[in-house]
Coordinates of C-alpha atoms in Angstrom, one line a residue:
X1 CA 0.0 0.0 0.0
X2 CA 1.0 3.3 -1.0
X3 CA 2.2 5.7 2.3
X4 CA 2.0 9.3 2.1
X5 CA 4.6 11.2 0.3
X6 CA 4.9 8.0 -2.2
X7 CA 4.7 9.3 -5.7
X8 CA 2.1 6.6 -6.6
X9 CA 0.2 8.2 -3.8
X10 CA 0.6 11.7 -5.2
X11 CA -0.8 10.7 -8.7
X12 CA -3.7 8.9 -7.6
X13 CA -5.0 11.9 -5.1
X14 CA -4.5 14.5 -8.6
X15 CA -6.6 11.6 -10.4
X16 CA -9.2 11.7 -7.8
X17 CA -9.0 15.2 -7.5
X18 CA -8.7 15.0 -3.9
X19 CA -6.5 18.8 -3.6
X20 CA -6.3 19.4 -0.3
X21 CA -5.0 16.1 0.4
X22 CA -2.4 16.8 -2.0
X23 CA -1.5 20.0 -0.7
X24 CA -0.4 18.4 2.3
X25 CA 1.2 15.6 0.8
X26 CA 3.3 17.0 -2.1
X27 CA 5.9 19.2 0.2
X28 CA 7.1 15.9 1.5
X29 CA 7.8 14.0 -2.3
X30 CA 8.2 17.3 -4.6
X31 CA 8.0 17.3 -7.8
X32 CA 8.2 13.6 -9.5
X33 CA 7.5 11.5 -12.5
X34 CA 5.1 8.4 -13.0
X35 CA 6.6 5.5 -14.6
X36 CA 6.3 6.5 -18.2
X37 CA 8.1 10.0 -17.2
X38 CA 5.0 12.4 -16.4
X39 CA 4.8 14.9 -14.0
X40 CA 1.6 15.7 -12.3
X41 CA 0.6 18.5 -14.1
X42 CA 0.5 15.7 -17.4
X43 CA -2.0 13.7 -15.0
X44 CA -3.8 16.9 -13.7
X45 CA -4.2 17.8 -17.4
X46 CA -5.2 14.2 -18.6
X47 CA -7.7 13.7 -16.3
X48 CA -9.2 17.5 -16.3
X49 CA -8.3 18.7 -12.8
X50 CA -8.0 22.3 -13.9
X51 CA -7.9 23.2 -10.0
X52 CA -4.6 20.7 -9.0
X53 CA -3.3 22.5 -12.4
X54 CA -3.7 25.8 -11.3
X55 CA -2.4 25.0 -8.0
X56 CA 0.4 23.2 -9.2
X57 CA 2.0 25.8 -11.8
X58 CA 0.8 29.0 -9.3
X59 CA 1.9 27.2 -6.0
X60 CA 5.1 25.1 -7.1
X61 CA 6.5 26.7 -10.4
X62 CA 5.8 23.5 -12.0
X63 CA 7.2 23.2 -15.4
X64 CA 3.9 23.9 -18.0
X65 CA 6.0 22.4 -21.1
X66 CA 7.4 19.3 -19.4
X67 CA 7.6 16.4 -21.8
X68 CA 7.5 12.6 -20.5
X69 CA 9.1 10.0 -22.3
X70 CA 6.6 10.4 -25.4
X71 CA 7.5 13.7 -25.7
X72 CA 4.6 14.9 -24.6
X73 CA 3.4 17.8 -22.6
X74 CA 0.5 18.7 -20.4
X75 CA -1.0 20.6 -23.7
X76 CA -1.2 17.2 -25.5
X77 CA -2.7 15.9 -22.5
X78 CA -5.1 18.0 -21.4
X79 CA -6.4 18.8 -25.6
X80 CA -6.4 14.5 -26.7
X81 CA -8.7 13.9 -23.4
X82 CA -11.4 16.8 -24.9
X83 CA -10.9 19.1 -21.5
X84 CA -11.3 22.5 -22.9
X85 CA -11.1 24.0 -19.4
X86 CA -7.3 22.9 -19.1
X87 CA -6.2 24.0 -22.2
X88 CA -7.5 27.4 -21.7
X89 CA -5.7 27.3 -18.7
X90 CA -2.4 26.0 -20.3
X91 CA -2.9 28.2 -23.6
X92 CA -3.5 31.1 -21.4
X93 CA -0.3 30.4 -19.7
X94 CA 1.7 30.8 -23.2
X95 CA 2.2 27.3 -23.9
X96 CA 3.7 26.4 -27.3
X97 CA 0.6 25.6 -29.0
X98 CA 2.1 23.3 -31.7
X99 CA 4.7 21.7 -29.5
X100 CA 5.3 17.7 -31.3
X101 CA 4.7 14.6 -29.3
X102 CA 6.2 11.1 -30.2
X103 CA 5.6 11.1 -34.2
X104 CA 5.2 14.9 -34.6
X105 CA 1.6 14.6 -33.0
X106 CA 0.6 18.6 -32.6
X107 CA -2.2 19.2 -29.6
X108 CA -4.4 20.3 -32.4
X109 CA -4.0 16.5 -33.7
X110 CA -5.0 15.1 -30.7
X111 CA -7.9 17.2 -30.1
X112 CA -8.9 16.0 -33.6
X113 CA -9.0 12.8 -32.7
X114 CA -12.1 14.0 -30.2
X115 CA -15.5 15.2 -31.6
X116 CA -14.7 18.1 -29.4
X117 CA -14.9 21.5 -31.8
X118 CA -14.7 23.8 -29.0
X119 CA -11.2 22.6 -27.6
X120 CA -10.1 22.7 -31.2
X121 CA -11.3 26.1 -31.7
X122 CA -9.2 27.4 -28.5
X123 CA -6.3 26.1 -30.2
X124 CA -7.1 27.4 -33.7
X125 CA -7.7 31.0 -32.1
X126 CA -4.2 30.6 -30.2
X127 CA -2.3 29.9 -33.5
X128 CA -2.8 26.1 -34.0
X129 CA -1.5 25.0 -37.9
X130 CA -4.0 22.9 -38.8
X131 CA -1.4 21.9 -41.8
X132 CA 1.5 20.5 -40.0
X133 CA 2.0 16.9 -40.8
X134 CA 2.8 14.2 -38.6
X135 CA 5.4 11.2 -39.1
X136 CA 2.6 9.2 -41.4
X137 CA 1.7 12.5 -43.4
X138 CA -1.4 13.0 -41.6
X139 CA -2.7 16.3 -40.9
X140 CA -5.2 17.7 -38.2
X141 CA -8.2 17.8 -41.4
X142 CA -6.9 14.0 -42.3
X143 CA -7.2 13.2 -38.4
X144 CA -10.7 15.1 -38.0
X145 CA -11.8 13.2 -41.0
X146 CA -11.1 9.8 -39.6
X147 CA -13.6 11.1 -36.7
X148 CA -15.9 12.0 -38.8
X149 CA -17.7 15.1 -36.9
X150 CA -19.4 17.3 -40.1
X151 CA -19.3 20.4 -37.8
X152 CA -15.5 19.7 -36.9
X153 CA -14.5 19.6 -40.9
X154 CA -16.7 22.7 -41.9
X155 CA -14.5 25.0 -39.2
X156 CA -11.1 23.8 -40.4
X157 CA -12.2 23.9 -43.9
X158 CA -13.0 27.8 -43.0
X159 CA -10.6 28.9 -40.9
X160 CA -7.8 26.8 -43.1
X161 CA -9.3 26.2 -46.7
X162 CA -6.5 24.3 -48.5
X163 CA -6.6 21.9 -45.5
X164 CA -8.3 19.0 -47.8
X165 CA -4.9 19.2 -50.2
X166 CA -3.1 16.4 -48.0
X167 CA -1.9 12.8 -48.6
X168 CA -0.5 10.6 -46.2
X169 CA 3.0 9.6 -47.0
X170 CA 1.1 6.2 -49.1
X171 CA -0.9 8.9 -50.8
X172 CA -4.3 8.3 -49.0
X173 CA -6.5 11.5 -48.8
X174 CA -9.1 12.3 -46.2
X175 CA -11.8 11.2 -48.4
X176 CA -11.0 7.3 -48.3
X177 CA -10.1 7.5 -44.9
X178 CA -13.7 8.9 -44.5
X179 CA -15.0 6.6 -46.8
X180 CA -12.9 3.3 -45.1
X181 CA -14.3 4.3 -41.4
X182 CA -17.9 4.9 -43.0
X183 CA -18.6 8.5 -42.1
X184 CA -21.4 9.2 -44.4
X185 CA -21.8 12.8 -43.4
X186 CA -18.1 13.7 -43.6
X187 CA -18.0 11.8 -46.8
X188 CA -20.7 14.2 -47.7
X189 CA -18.7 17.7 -46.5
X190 CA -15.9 16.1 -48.3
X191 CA -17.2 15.7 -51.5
X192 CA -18.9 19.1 -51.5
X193 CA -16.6 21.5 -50.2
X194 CA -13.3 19.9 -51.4
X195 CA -12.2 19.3 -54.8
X196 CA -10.1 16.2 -55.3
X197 CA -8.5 14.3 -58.3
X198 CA -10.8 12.3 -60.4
X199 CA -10.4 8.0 -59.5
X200 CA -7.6 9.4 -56.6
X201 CA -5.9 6.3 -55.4
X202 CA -3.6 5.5 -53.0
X203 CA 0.0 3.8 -53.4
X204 CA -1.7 0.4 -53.7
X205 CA -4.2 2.2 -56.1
X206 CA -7.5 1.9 -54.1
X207 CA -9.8 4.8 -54.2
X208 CA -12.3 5.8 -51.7
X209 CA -15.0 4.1 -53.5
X210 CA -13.3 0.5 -53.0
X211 CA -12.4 1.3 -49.3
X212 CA -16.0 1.7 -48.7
X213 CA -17.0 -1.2 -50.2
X214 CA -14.1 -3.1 -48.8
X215 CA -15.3 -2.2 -45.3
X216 CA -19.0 -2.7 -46.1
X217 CA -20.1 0.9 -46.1
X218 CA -22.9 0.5 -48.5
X219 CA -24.1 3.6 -47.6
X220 CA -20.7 5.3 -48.6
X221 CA -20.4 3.4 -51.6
X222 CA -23.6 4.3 -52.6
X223 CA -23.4 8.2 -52.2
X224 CA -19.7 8.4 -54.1
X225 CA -21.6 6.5 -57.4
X226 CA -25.2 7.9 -56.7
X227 CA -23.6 11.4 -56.7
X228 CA -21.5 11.1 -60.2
X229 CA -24.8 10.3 -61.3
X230 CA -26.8 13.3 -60.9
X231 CA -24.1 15.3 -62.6
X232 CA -25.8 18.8 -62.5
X233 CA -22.3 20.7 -63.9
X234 CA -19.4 19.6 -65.5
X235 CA -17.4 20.6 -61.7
X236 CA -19.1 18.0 -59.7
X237 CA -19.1 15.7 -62.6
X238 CA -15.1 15.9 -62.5
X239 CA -15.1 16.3 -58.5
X240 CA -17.0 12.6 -58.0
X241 CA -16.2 10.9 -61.1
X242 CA -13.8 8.8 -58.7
X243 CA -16.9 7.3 -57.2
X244 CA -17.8 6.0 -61.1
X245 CA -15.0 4.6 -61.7
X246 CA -17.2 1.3 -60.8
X247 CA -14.3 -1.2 -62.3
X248 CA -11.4 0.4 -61.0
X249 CA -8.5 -2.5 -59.9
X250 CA -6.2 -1.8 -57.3
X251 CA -2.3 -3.1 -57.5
X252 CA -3.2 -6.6 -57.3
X253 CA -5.9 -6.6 -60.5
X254 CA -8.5 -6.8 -57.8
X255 CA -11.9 -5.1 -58.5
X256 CA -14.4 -3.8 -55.9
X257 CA -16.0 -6.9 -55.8
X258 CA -13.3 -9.0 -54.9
X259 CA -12.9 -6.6 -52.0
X260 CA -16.5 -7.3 -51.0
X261 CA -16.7 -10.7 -51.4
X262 CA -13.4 -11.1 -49.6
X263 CA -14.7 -9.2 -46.3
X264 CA -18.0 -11.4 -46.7
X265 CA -19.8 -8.2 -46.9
X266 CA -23.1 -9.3 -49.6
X267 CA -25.5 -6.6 -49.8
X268 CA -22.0 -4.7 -51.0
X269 CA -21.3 -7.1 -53.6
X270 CA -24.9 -7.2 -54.5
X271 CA -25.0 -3.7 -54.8
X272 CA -22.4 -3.7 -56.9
X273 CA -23.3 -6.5 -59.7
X274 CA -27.1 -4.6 -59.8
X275 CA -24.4 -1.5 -60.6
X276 CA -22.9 -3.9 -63.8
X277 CA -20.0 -4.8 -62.4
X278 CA -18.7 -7.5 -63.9
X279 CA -17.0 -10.4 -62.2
X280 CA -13.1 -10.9 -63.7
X281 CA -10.1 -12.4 -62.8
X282 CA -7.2 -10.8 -60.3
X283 CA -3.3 -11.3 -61.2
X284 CA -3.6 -15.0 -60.3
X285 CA -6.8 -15.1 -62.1
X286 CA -9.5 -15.7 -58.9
X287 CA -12.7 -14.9 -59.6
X288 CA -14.5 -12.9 -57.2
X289 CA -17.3 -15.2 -56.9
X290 CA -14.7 -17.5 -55.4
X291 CA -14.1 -15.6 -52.7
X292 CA -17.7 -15.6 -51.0
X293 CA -19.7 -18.4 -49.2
X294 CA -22.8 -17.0 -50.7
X295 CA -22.2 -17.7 -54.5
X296 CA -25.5 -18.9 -55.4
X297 CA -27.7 -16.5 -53.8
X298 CA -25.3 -13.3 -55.4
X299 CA -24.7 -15.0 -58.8
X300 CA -28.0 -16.9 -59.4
X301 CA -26.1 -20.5 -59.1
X302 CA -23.4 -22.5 -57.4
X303 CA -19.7 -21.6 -58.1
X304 CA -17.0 -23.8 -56.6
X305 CA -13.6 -22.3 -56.1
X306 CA -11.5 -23.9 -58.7
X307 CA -8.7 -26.3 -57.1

């Protein structure tokens, strides 16, 4: 069991929130680190305890941009746990507001990574670059998109319009990562507000369109075709002709309906037949039929994989 003035002690009271216990435990340990190097203004700040903060930095000069052994710093914390009252606190403070964690993660990442607009506003209106990449070539817009929040992707898209113009470093773009977690009304924002490449593919050359049906997004799938269809000007013609791009193969000759008949995923592959896709061979020359349980009910009559 822990006794007072044990660290493990300390951190657990800032968790609870317990300050006045704290108070008159912390002048016997001082300042310390947890086992992965944080201080306790990283577990005030991860656990929202803007009151042990304050007292903390006010009381005992404790160091705002401390970083543990992840590089990160009570900003991170405080902005990838969604507690807006913390990082006002911290921004107030003067805190580097684009300070990089482990794999250039920004605070403005993190925050992304949390339908939380109102923490990522504070960090926006303190000078957050919603353009800075990390490690994988993901920026905050990428990150948001993953997420999936409509309202979260409207703001960044105003106050940073060219923030759609990424790739990750294997050329993935926020719309098939939209499209691969099945965020419909991203997808949506996405494809009205951005303006990407017709049939943009990755480095393996799947487009949006394939990771939805890969992942069994119907619903995605549906809207990238549905939406080449209405084709009310020549701009939004160009803007979703990726979605049309039906027969499109990825690296390995694979078609869409290879990818939905591998994941099992049938009213996709239905979909997609009722669409005309046709059923053809990959590189080794498997049929996608082959790769489903349900042949018969999709294709009308029994298939067995060839041996």
């Amino acid at each position: 069991m822990a006794t007072p003035g044990d660290p493990r002690r300390l951190f657990r009271l800032v968790q609870e929130g317990r300050l006045r216990a704290l108070q008159e435990e912390l002048q016997a340990a001082g300042g310390c680190r947890g086992l992965a190097g944080d201080t306790l203004l990283h577990c005030a700040a991860r656990h929202g305890r803007r009151d042990i903060l304050t007292y903390l930095v006010e009381a005992w000069g404790m160091d705002i941009e401390a970083t543990n052994r992840d590089y990160k710093r009570p900003l991170h914390e405080a902005a990838s746990m969604g507690h807006r009252d913390c990082v006002r606190y911290l921004l107030d403070r003067g805190v580097a507001v684009d300070c990089l964690k482990k794999a250039d993660w920004t605070p403005l990442m993190m925050a992304c990574t949390r339908k939380n607009l109102e923490v990522i506003q504070d960090l926006v209106g303190h000078g957050a670059n919603p353009l800075l990449k990390n490690k994988d070539g993901w920026n905050s817009f990428h990150i948001a998109s993953r997420e999936g929040d409509p309202l979260i992707l409207q703001y960044l898209l105003t106050v940073c319009p060219d923030a759609w113009k990424t790739e990750s470093k294997i050329r993935r773009t926020p719309l098939h990562t939209a499209a691969m977690h099945g965020c419909l009304e991203a997808v949506k924002v996405l494809l009205t507000r951005c303006q990407y490449e017709p049939d943009c593919r990755d480095s393996c050359g799947v487009t949006p369109f394939m990771d939805a049906i890969q992942c069994g997004h119907i619903d995605v799938a549906r809207l990238l075709l549905e939406k080449q269809k209405e084709g009310h000007t020549a701009a939004v013609q160009t803007l979703l002709s990726l979605g049309a791009d039906i027969s499109a193969k990825d690296e390995r000759n694979r078609s869409a309906l290879h990818l939905a008949c591998a994941g099992q995923h049938l009213a996709c592959a239905e979909f997609l037949l009722q669409s005309g896709l046709k059923d053809s061979g990959d590189m080794t020359g498997t049929l996608a039929r082959q790769l489903t349980e349900e042949t018969g009910a999709l294709w009308g009559f029994d298939h067995s994989p060839v041996t």
